[in-house]
Amino acid sequence: MHQPTPPFAAPDTSAAGRRTTLPSLAVSSAHARNRGSGQGQNLGPPTVRPRPGAPLSSAWSGTEPVTPRSAPSATPHRAGDLPPAHKTMIGVALPGLVISTEEGQLTGLGLEGFYRAGRRLLSRCRLRVAGREPVPSQARMTGAHRARFVGTLRTSSAPGPDPDVMVERTRDADGTERITLRSWSPHPLRLPVEVALGTDLADLGSIAAGRAGPALSASVHDSGLRWSGTAGGASVTAVPPPADALASAGLLRWEFLLPPGGSMSLELRVRPDGAGPLRAVGRTAADPLASAHATGDDPAVPALLRTSIEDLRALLLRDPAHPAGVHLAAGVPWRCGLAPAEALAAARMTLPLGTRLAAGTLRALARTQHRGPGPRSGMIPGPRRDTGPHLPPGCTGTEATLLFPVLLAEARRWGLCEHETQELLPAAERCLAWLRTTAGDGTYVPDPHPGGPVRCETQAHAHRAALLGAELLDDFGRPGGDGLRQWARRLRTSFQRDFWIDDRAGGRPAAARAPDGRLVPHLSAAAAHLLDTGLLGGGVPAPGLLDPVQTDRLARLLGNPAMDSGWGLRGLAEREAGYNPFGHRAGAVRVQETAIAVAGLAAAGHEKEAGSLLRGVVAAAGTFGHRLPEMYAGEQRADAGAPLPHPAACRPAATAAAAGVLLLTTLAGIRPDAPAKTVTLRPVRDAPLGELGLTGLRVAGAPFSVRVSRLGLAMVEEAADELQLGA
């Protein structure tokens, strides 16, 4: 029997022999802690110095640190704090963003403004009609990329409070804003219109660090205004052209005559110098995602799937050097670049929407793979990431390297063609070779940093990669499959003995083993990865690291109120030391891990626990307008309550949007084997959301539709002609 050890102490790796400190909550939750080159060289925990304006990792490259501008902040800004994003409305069509508040006016405060490729092109856009600002009436997102704001004005001298002018503003992430005035007056109205514009041309990292800099002076440019700075310039043009443009005040003016019941519109177009209109990947023929739809008894189901797919499309990026391939950015507003482990995880969860995203992601990351000699040969690089209060930061490069062959193997099962699989197979072989080299003669995959812990989550990733990778190698006549399976068997035997903490309640898996063999006992959402075994041929799940008794015990632990908040799976059990409902890995609900737990519990036959977590996330999604953030507070659900937003969470986030797809497709239990031309259905039998229909999915390159009845019976309604229903 193994006894737990106190919380794991991070090894001292700083140059001066100091103990490194973990990032503060706000920065960590937005993943600004992913410092280093992003290429795997920085394997030590990051040192966060508590000074104002500490560099924030680039929101657009996902790798290089941003150097904040030297201009002083207009307001006090504590180190590690981020401007709150949870009350903003974010339109996304990468590389374009527009961030607004529900008031509709862009005031230049906080994060507000139009962005292109991480630079704020316009921070202020204040509208006045007849000398007054419209009274805000309604604000809502009409799509992932567009927000609509409605205000009213009372311009007549007639008695009573009724407004007679409606002002509608549609603001798009592609850099356009359309302003429409509608008159309900019985008399003609002559309305002067003014729009005050301004910008600082600051980059998002500087804004987040509180060092955006002062507003720049404008000059008259064509039918609008232009600003220039050291990093380039931006302009706003208006259609129709303004009657007057005052550069000194940053002001455009019009005068419109509205007939009774009439309307008029003007459009503002925001562009960086030398750039044309934005063509986002998700709104072109390059979009790799199928247009799936959902129906069902639960009215939240169609909206969740629709919004998830819209958000995924909004987060698509094209590799400039290889425009044929696309991948997902990690999340908005903080991480609009490629984060390898999360891009792979999101592509894996969206395989029911087709395999093109998986192929593009794999190609993009194969180009970053270490090829030379040394211990990192075959590794997909990735930065360090905070992993909670009880463990030192982990290397996302390890996770990405182990996810690569898993995604390739499962994409092939969903329909990735043989040619594309063979093209990517050498990169997967290098990942598997790295796995065997790193494990060496031992049983476990160690932490990349010397003296680091042996992590439970890493062993789950490694075990799955070995089994799925072995089958992939066998299918293409490549050597190495038997060795990987033998190592996986040794790992299972040792893990069940070495990582299990016995107690009177039935035991629990350890979060990690310290170098001296002591166990870190804390129960976290990372344990859900032990249930994520992956898909082999014939729709058979791969074996897991736990034996059946241990799996049953883990399922009960994840379904316990200490972990199940009622809104999803907490990052750390409520009674654990260090629990914080807002801690991004210390108690907050992370949607990705909840979806992984739901899928794993359902596959293992623990449908009660899976259904409870699933219903919680679907209910939470409704309170967020069905646009799930990457995380929210793990406070216990109460009657008539709502989950508390995390002020620094990305929303939309790739893994959260992809989790919406995984949660719903898990209910149908679709297990394809395209090479064998079969598909097996293992639906969740108690149908926790009632009847469910999914249309427009993709299996074996063809449309696939399935319906699950209230009795938990599944029926295929559309599929490729050659597909046979497996037993």
XYZ file of C-alpha atoms in Angstrom, residues 52-698:
647
model
C 4.323 45.890 -13.795
C 4.081 45.097 -17.466
C 5.839 41.742 -17.289
C 6.025 40.292 -20.821
C 2.980 38.348 -21.875
C 3.334 35.531 -24.365
C 2.152 36.592 -27.788
C -1.535 36.204 -28.307
C -0.928 35.701 -32.019
C 2.112 33.505 -32.406
C 1.447 31.478 -29.272
C 5.211 31.459 -28.798
C 7.342 34.579 -28.742
C 7.071 36.945 -25.760
C 5.570 40.334 -26.451
C 7.654 43.335 -25.464
C 5.284 45.845 -23.883
C 5.354 49.422 -25.059
C 7.131 51.843 -22.790
C 4.269 54.308 -22.508
C 2.834 54.471 -18.991
C -0.506 52.890 -18.223
C -3.449 55.235 -17.910
C -4.658 53.346 -14.852
C -2.859 51.335 -12.170
C -2.209 47.800 -13.410
C -1.056 45.045 -11.104
C 1.456 42.541 -12.399
C -0.257 39.383 -13.608
C -3.681 41.013 -13.946
C -5.496 40.911 -17.262
C -8.298 43.198 -18.401
C -11.539 41.341 -17.667
C -12.967 39.690 -20.763
C -16.034 37.924 -19.351
C -18.353 40.921 -19.810
C -17.232 41.689 -23.338
C -18.805 40.655 -26.612
C -16.142 39.214 -28.882
C -16.588 38.805 -32.619
C -14.032 36.466 -34.156
C -12.968 35.860 -37.741
C -9.250 35.298 -37.347
C -7.022 37.112 -37.861
C -9.732 39.691 -37.171
C -11.322 40.450 -33.804
C -13.754 43.013 -32.523
C -14.314 43.416 -28.789
C -17.205 45.498 -27.430
C -19.249 45.993 -24.303
C -23.018 45.679 -24.249
C -23.301 49.480 -24.334
C -22.362 49.416 -28.019
C -19.999 52.400 -27.973
C -16.262 51.784 -28.342
C -14.765 53.980 -25.657
C -11.077 53.073 -25.913
C -11.124 51.523 -22.436
C -9.995 48.016 -21.584
C -9.908 45.632 -24.534
C -12.457 47.432 -26.704
C -11.693 47.835 -30.379
C -11.152 46.335 -33.822
C -8.057 44.119 -34.146
C -6.197 42.563 -37.038
C -3.406 40.034 -36.376
C -3.098 41.110 -32.765
C -2.919 44.882 -33.313
C -5.700 47.243 -32.312
C -6.614 49.240 -35.398
C -9.436 51.207 -33.803
C -10.061 51.645 -30.097
C -12.715 54.393 -30.075
C -15.934 54.671 -32.086
C -18.498 56.836 -30.316
C -21.711 57.708 -32.107
C -23.857 60.782 -31.462
C -27.123 61.473 -33.254
C -28.699 64.908 -32.927
C -26.085 65.739 -30.318
C -26.808 62.763 -28.048
C -25.672 59.200 -27.602
C -28.372 56.583 -28.259
C -29.868 54.909 -25.215
C -28.706 51.245 -25.276
C -31.612 48.871 -25.708
C -30.266 45.489 -26.812
C -26.948 43.826 -27.544
C -26.441 40.305 -28.809
C -24.162 38.172 -30.921
C -25.732 37.259 -34.251
C -22.874 34.940 -35.175
C -19.379 34.111 -34.069
C -18.052 37.093 -36.017
C -20.768 39.718 -35.608
C -22.519 41.662 -32.848
C -25.709 43.732 -33.144
C -26.463 46.716 -30.943
C -29.778 48.547 -30.858
C -30.363 51.936 -29.246
C -33.126 54.512 -29.290
C -33.493 58.301 -29.325
C -36.337 60.657 -28.609
C -35.920 63.646 -30.919
C -39.434 65.119 -31.189
C -40.982 67.686 -28.908
C -44.172 65.669 -28.546
C -45.103 64.789 -24.961
C -44.419 61.319 -23.598
C -41.395 59.069 -23.303
C -41.688 57.257 -26.630
C -38.517 57.261 -28.780
C -38.915 58.051 -32.451
C -35.523 56.971 -33.819
C -33.975 53.534 -33.627
C -30.223 53.181 -34.080
C -28.889 49.792 -35.159
C -25.164 49.019 -35.285
C -23.802 45.746 -36.667
C -20.127 45.288 -35.870
C -18.153 42.591 -37.692
C -14.755 41.096 -36.932
C -13.793 41.633 -40.574
C -13.402 45.334 -39.731
C -16.748 46.791 -40.756
C -19.442 48.563 -38.808
C -22.805 49.410 -40.324
C -24.928 52.101 -38.648
C -28.607 52.313 -39.582
C -31.039 55.007 -38.426
C -34.780 54.318 -38.633
C -37.353 57.013 -38.055
C -40.764 56.373 -36.541
C -41.640 60.048 -36.500
C -44.682 61.266 -38.511
C -42.565 64.213 -39.644
C -39.341 64.482 -41.625
C -36.258 64.516 -39.383
C -33.005 66.316 -40.092
C -30.410 64.414 -38.054
C -26.791 65.444 -37.620
C -24.596 62.353 -37.060
C -21.117 62.391 -35.541
C -18.677 59.516 -35.062
C -15.625 60.150 -32.882
C -12.750 57.807 -33.777
C -9.380 57.084 -32.235
C -6.713 54.460 -31.755
C -3.391 53.693 -30.113
C -2.345 50.967 -32.595
C -1.305 48.918 -29.568
C -0.641 45.198 -29.713
C -2.809 42.941 -27.600
C 0.068 41.924 -25.338
C 0.759 45.547 -24.420
C -2.919 46.181 -23.766
C -3.073 43.131 -21.491
C 0.011 44.341 -19.619
C -1.544 47.771 -19.088
C 0.844 49.569 -21.442
C -1.221 50.362 -24.480
C 0.183 53.853 -24.859
C -1.498 57.174 -25.682
C -3.999 57.812 -28.451
C -2.411 58.824 -31.754
C -3.130 61.909 -33.814
C -5.287 61.438 -36.894
C -5.017 62.836 -40.397
C -7.712 63.146 -43.050
C -7.447 60.252 -45.497
C -9.714 59.728 -48.522
C -13.241 59.563 -47.099
C -12.157 59.095 -43.514
C -9.213 59.254 -41.124
C -5.805 57.624 -40.827
C -3.359 57.025 -37.963
C 0.287 56.014 -38.155
C 2.798 54.754 -35.616
C 6.106 52.952 -35.405
C 4.457 49.592 -36.160
C 2.481 50.792 -39.186
C -0.810 52.513 -39.728
C -4.547 52.078 -39.968
C -7.423 53.931 -41.557
C -11.188 54.205 -41.390
C -13.104 54.988 -44.560
C -16.775 55.835 -44.608
C -19.528 55.111 -47.127
C -21.088 57.512 -47.889
C -18.219 59.960 -47.420
C -18.686 62.344 -44.484
C -19.712 65.938 -45.043
C -16.904 67.000 -42.724
C -13.789 65.334 -41.282
C -11.926 66.964 -38.371
C -8.558 65.305 -37.908
C -7.728 67.235 -34.748
C -10.823 65.885 -33.007
C -10.887 62.508 -34.780
C -14.410 63.318 -35.881
C -16.537 62.447 -38.931
C -19.811 64.284 -39.539
C -22.901 63.759 -41.689
C -26.337 65.299 -41.892
C -29.207 63.093 -42.987
C -32.812 63.858 -43.806
C -35.106 60.989 -42.864
C -38.646 60.983 -44.248
C -41.460 59.703 -42.028
C -40.860 55.998 -41.484
C -37.649 56.189 -43.513
C -34.148 54.898 -42.848
C -30.550 55.490 -43.894
C -27.247 53.667 -43.361
C -23.568 54.410 -43.312
C -20.657 51.991 -43.172
C -17.228 52.334 -41.574
C -14.398 50.164 -42.874
C -11.346 49.661 -40.676
C -8.160 48.470 -42.407
C -4.449 48.233 -41.641
C -2.233 50.011 -44.144
C -1.717 48.008 -47.308
C -4.313 45.362 -46.446
C -7.516 44.558 -48.242
C -10.783 43.133 -46.926
C -10.422 40.261 -44.481
C -11.157 36.766 -45.802
C -11.412 34.517 -42.765
C -10.722 30.811 -43.375
C -13.999 29.740 -41.805
C -15.959 31.793 -44.336
C -14.251 30.400 -47.458
C -14.132 27.127 -49.349
C -11.112 26.167 -47.213
C -13.413 25.579 -44.225
C -12.640 21.985 -43.153
C -15.676 21.462 -40.901
C -18.931 19.820 -41.901
C -22.131 21.788 -41.353
C -23.693 19.399 -38.875
C -27.037 20.021 -37.176
C -28.729 18.654 -34.093
C -32.353 18.210 -33.073
C -33.824 16.782 -29.923
C -35.996 17.039 -26.867
C -33.599 19.412 -25.148
C -33.872 22.849 -26.807
C -30.272 23.636 -25.867
C -28.901 20.873 -28.086
C -29.308 22.523 -31.528
C -27.916 25.840 -30.277
C -24.919 24.204 -28.602
C -23.843 22.326 -31.723
C -24.478 25.288 -34.016
C -22.550 27.728 -31.811
C -19.702 25.283 -31.258
C -19.194 24.854 -35.010
C -19.454 28.614 -35.602
C -16.818 29.260 -32.955
C -14.525 26.604 -34.373
C -14.787 28.182 -37.813
C -14.052 31.604 -36.349
C -10.845 30.253 -34.771
C -9.458 28.696 -37.952
C -6.036 29.894 -39.101
C -4.207 29.329 -42.347
C -0.483 28.594 -42.292
C 0.986 31.486 -44.360
C 3.772 29.277 -45.699
C 1.381 26.432 -46.529
C -2.004 28.015 -47.321
C -3.649 24.711 -48.200
C -3.584 23.636 -44.559
C -5.580 25.095 -41.676
C -5.569 24.603 -37.936
C -7.239 26.086 -34.870
C -6.042 28.949 -32.745
C -6.224 28.225 -29.022
C -8.678 30.932 -27.989
C -9.727 34.548 -27.939
C -8.683 37.078 -26.834
C -5.481 35.842 -25.239
C -4.171 33.034 -27.415
C -4.990 33.561 -31.048
C -2.047 31.474 -32.253
C -1.264 27.785 -32.518
C -0.984 25.929 -29.186
C 0.148 22.430 -30.249
C -1.409 20.236 -27.562
C -4.736 22.052 -27.621
C -4.888 22.189 -31.414
C -4.433 18.413 -31.534
C -6.971 17.818 -28.760
C -9.558 20.035 -30.449
C -8.996 18.405 -33.846
C -9.484 15.004 -32.228
C -12.780 16.001 -30.595
C -14.072 17.341 -33.924
C -13.359 14.216 -35.998
C -17.144 13.664 -36.342
C -17.125 16.840 -38.489
C -14.572 15.386 -40.902
C -10.848 14.708 -41.023
C -9.608 17.781 -42.932
C -8.943 19.779 -39.766
C -7.017 16.861 -38.274
C -4.906 16.553 -41.437
C -4.139 20.276 -41.509
C -3.218 20.321 -37.833
C -0.975 17.272 -38.153
C 0.822 18.747 -41.171
C 1.389 22.053 -39.409
C 2.862 20.383 -36.338
C 4.906 17.837 -38.301
C 6.803 20.801 -39.752
C 7.794 21.875 -36.227
C 9.000 18.432 -35.131
C 12.585 18.100 -33.920
C 14.522 16.074 -36.492
C 18.103 16.197 -35.264
C 19.868 13.965 -32.760
C 19.416 14.309 -29.044
C 16.759 13.604 -26.420
C 14.190 15.846 -28.128
C 14.420 14.093 -31.476
C 10.888 13.392 -32.674
C 9.296 15.748 -30.164
C 6.548 18.208 -31.095
C 7.647 21.408 -29.332
C 5.413 23.144 -26.839
C 5.830 25.552 -23.932
C 5.556 24.889 -20.219
C 2.139 25.132 -18.595
C 1.062 25.520 -15.000
C -0.541 22.304 -13.751
C -2.031 23.376 -10.449
C -0.908 24.071 -6.905
C 0.561 20.653 -6.173
C 2.796 20.036 -9.178
C 5.436 22.043 -11.020
C 4.578 23.272 -14.528
C 4.405 20.571 -17.183
C 5.604 20.509 -20.774
C 2.820 20.713 -23.338
C 5.335 19.444 -25.903
C 5.203 16.033 -24.212
C 1.411 16.007 -24.455
C 1.471 17.124 -28.099
C 4.052 14.498 -29.049
C 1.889 11.759 -27.544
C -1.326 13.146 -29.070
C 0.101 13.255 -32.600
C 0.021 9.484 -33.370
C -3.308 9.175 -31.532
C -4.961 11.790 -33.731
C -3.510 10.243 -36.880
C -4.695 6.753 -35.922
C -8.208 7.893 -35.011
C -8.496 10.207 -38.021
C -7.844 7.154 -40.180
C -10.698 5.338 -38.420
C -13.002 8.296 -39.175
C -12.029 8.375 -42.849
C -8.631 10.003 -43.444
C -7.502 8.539 -46.754
C -4.585 6.114 -47.037
C -2.469 8.579 -49.022
C -2.717 11.308 -46.373
C -2.132 8.818 -43.575
C 1.025 7.522 -45.262
C 2.215 11.089 -45.802
C 1.955 11.799 -42.052
C 3.064 8.379 -40.828
C 6.822 9.189 -40.682
C 6.142 12.061 -38.267
C 4.015 9.737 -36.123
C 6.811 7.152 -36.155
C 9.225 9.794 -34.893
C 6.818 10.607 -32.061
C 6.602 6.934 -31.118
C 10.380 6.602 -31.317
C 10.669 9.570 -28.955
C 8.264 7.780 -26.591
C 10.331 4.608 -26.509
C 13.605 6.529 -26.183
C 12.263 8.700 -23.382
C 10.884 5.735 -21.443
C 14.144 3.888 -22.098
C 14.584 0.749 -20.036
C 12.149 2.066 -17.444
C 8.409 1.720 -17.233
C 7.234 5.304 -17.083
C 7.567 8.401 -19.237
C 9.420 10.842 -16.983
C 8.998 14.579 -16.762
C 11.231 16.306 -19.348
C 12.772 18.412 -16.613
C 15.357 16.534 -14.532
C 14.035 15.869 -11.077
C 10.424 16.367 -12.120
C 7.565 14.079 -11.137
C 6.223 11.117 -13.050
C 2.752 12.377 -13.912
C -0.362 10.223 -13.990
C -1.795 12.178 -16.925
C 1.377 11.709 -18.984
C 1.269 7.931 -18.499
C -2.339 7.899 -19.742
C -1.334 9.823 -22.876
C 1.696 7.569 -23.416
C -0.246 4.333 -22.969
C -2.910 5.405 -25.468
C -0.244 6.550 -27.957
C 1.557 3.211 -27.686
C -1.526 1.092 -28.353
C -3.027 3.207 -31.129
C 0.406 3.809 -32.613
C 1.171 0.091 -32.617
C -1.983 -0.700 -34.566
C -1.196 2.123 -37.004
C 2.284 0.716 -37.610
C 0.910 -2.803 -38.094
C -1.692 -1.636 -40.600
C 1.008 -0.112 -42.805
C 3.541 -2.911 -42.383
C 5.937 -0.800 -40.317
C 8.045 -2.331 -37.532
C 7.759 -1.458 -33.873
C 4.176 -2.353 -33.035
C 4.979 -5.391 -30.906
C 7.516 -3.470 -28.853
C 5.038 -0.713 -28.137
C 2.365 -3.195 -27.036
C 4.812 -5.008 -24.758
C 5.819 -1.731 -23.146
C 2.144 -0.783 -22.720
C 1.466 -4.088 -20.944
C 4.342 -3.458 -18.527
C 3.062 0.043 -17.953
C -0.442 -1.229 -17.114
C 0.867 -3.753 -14.624
C 3.163 -1.283 -12.898
C 0.710 1.611 -12.951
C -2.068 -0.350 -11.241
C 0.372 -1.144 -8.450
C 2.501 2.002 -8.223
C -0.059 4.753 -8.816
C -2.949 3.527 -6.716
C -3.437 4.912 -3.200
C -5.417 2.541 -0.994
C -7.781 3.995 1.593
C -10.932 2.988 3.437
C -13.152 4.517 0.763
C -11.724 2.301 -1.961
C -8.638 4.184 -3.062
C -7.789 6.695 -5.752
C -5.162 7.228 -8.447
C -2.230 9.415 -7.503
C -1.690 12.628 -9.434
C 2.033 11.877 -9.704
C 5.012 10.093 -8.202
C 7.826 12.157 -6.755
C 11.397 11.149 -7.737
C 11.781 9.304 -4.425
C 8.656 7.221 -5.144
C 6.260 9.031 -2.828
C 2.784 9.661 -4.214
C 1.051 12.981 -4.751
C -2.498 12.139 -3.647
C -4.570 15.070 -4.897
C -7.650 14.203 -6.942
C -7.943 16.423 -9.999
C -9.745 16.466 -13.323
C -6.527 15.221 -14.946
C -7.545 11.760 -13.693
C -10.264 11.793 -16.373
C -7.549 11.103 -18.943
C -7.229 7.610 -17.450
C -10.672 6.902 -18.938
C -9.734 8.231 -22.389
C -8.276 5.099 -23.927
C -8.726 5.820 -27.640
C -10.318 3.958 -30.538
C -8.849 0.852 -32.155
C -10.062 -0.996 -35.227
C -13.572 -2.402 -35.295
C -14.820 0.308 -32.944
C -13.091 -1.271 -29.959
C -11.770 1.045 -27.220
C -8.155 0.435 -26.289
C -7.469 -1.020 -22.828
C -7.015 1.467 -20.018
C -4.318 1.795 -17.391
C -6.700 0.916 -14.545
C -8.228 -2.469 -13.837
C -12.054 -2.742 -13.743
C -12.293 -2.283 -9.975
C -10.087 0.801 -10.072
C -12.045 2.169 -13.027
C -15.306 1.774 -11.102
C -13.798 3.592 -8.138
C -12.531 6.452 -10.311
C -15.976 6.786 -11.898
C -17.562 7.159 -8.460
C -14.970 9.754 -7.492
C -15.597 11.829 -10.607
C -19.351 11.603 -10.063
C -19.090 12.647 -6.408
C -20.232 16.214 -5.564
C -16.663 16.975 -4.525
C -15.735 16.761 -8.218
C -19.081 17.203 -10.014
C -20.050 20.815 -9.339
C -23.410 20.461 -11.054
C -22.001 22.587 -13.909
C -19.238 20.154 -14.858
C -16.058 18.587 -13.507
C -13.967 20.630 -11.092
C -10.260 20.899 -11.793
C -9.528 19.861 -8.193
C -11.766 18.124 -5.677
C -13.534 20.575 -3.398
C -12.028 19.172 -0.212
C -8.436 19.140 -1.447
C -5.888 21.548 -0.022
C -5.358 24.431 -2.423
C -8.881 24.253 -3.842
C -9.999 27.504 -5.434
C -13.206 27.542 -7.496
C -11.563 30.058 -9.850
C -8.220 28.233 -10.043
C -7.730 27.205 -13.651
C -6.306 23.871 -12.490
C -7.263 24.171 -8.838
C -11.054 23.960 -8.920
C -12.477 25.724 -11.969
C -14.533 23.677 -14.427
C -12.509 23.170 -17.598
C -14.910 22.199 -20.358
C -12.393 20.077 -22.267
C -11.677 17.831 -19.282
C -15.374 17.530 -18.499
C -16.077 16.349 -22.047
C -13.195 13.853 -21.843
C -14.633 12.558 -18.576
C -18.132 12.237 -20.081
C -16.835 10.315 -23.100
C -14.614 8.082 -20.966
C -17.298 7.347 -18.385
C -19.833 6.534 -21.087
C -17.409 4.185 -22.858
C -16.667 2.429 -19.556
C -20.375 1.925 -18.869
C -20.729 4.502 -16.076
C -23.647 6.308 -17.639
C -25.088 7.813 -14.471
C -21.919 9.796 -13.784
C -21.486 10.650 -17.468
C -25.068 11.890 -17.736
C -24.784 14.099 -14.666
C -21.649 15.828 -15.944
C -23.135 16.157 -19.425
C -26.353 17.774 -18.220
C -24.345 20.172 -16.091
C -22.241 21.434 -18.984
C -25.240 21.725 -21.315
C -27.053 23.776 -18.671
C -23.967 25.944 -18.175
C -23.730 26.484 -21.931
C -27.216 27.969 -21.931
C -26.172 30.617 -19.421
C -23.243 31.589 -21.682
C -25.375 31.940 -24.803
C -24.179 28.432 -25.803
C -20.662 29.827 -26.416
C -18.751 27.806 -23.836
C -15.680 29.474 -22.298
C -12.554 27.417 -21.713
C -13.404 27.424 -17.995
C -15.670 28.888 -15.339
C -15.822 28.764 -11.563
C -16.392 25.418 -9.884
C -18.893 26.761 -7.356
C -21.636 24.280 -6.472
C -24.749 24.592 -8.610
C -27.774 26.030 -6.852
C -31.425 26.340 -7.815
C -32.015 29.225 -10.238
C -28.278 29.874 -10.254
C -25.735 30.216 -13.005
C -22.033 29.363 -13.190
C -19.696 32.226 -12.335
C -17.586 33.344 -15.313
C -13.832 33.387 -15.013
C -12.778 36.953 -15.896
C -9.704 35.850 -17.846
C -11.065 32.786 -19.649
C -10.794 32.586 -23.415
C -14.206 32.654 -25.060
C -14.438 31.280 -27.636
C -11.780 28.649 -27.020
C -10.920 25.828 -29.408
C -11.043 23.029 -26.853
C -14.309 24.286 -25.333
C -16.020 24.612 -28.719
C -14.710 21.189 -29.750
C -15.929 19.786 -26.438
C -19.465 20.789 -27.415
C -19.140 18.522 -30.457
C -17.699 15.642 -28.416
C -20.386 15.888 -25.721
C -23.242 15.511 -28.194
C -21.667 12.874 -30.424
C -20.775 10.825 -27.324
C -24.502 10.321 -26.780
C -24.675 8.413 -30.060
C -21.523 6.404 -29.326
C -20.242 6.498 -32.917
C -17.236 4.205 -33.358
C -16.176 4.096 -37.006
C -13.596 1.967 -38.765
C -13.453 3.438 -42.258
C -10.652 1.122 -43.496
C -12.811 -1.879 -42.565
C -15.946 -0.112 -43.904
C -17.836 -0.530 -40.628
C -19.357 1.733 -38.022
C -20.508 0.646 -34.570
C -22.970 2.528 -32.370
C -22.787 2.382 -28.583
C -25.292 5.063 -27.493
C -25.694 6.191 -23.908
C -28.618 3.994 -22.946
C -30.370 6.247 -20.452
C -30.504 9.098 -23.028
C -29.720 11.898 -20.533
C -30.918 14.610 -22.960
C -33.877 12.664 -24.332
C -34.236 12.031 -28.039
C -31.352 13.319 -30.143
C -30.790 13.594 -33.874
C -27.436 14.433 -35.473
C -27.267 15.133 -39.200
C -24.449 16.215 -41.483
C -21.635 14.467 -39.621
C -18.841 12.850 -41.664
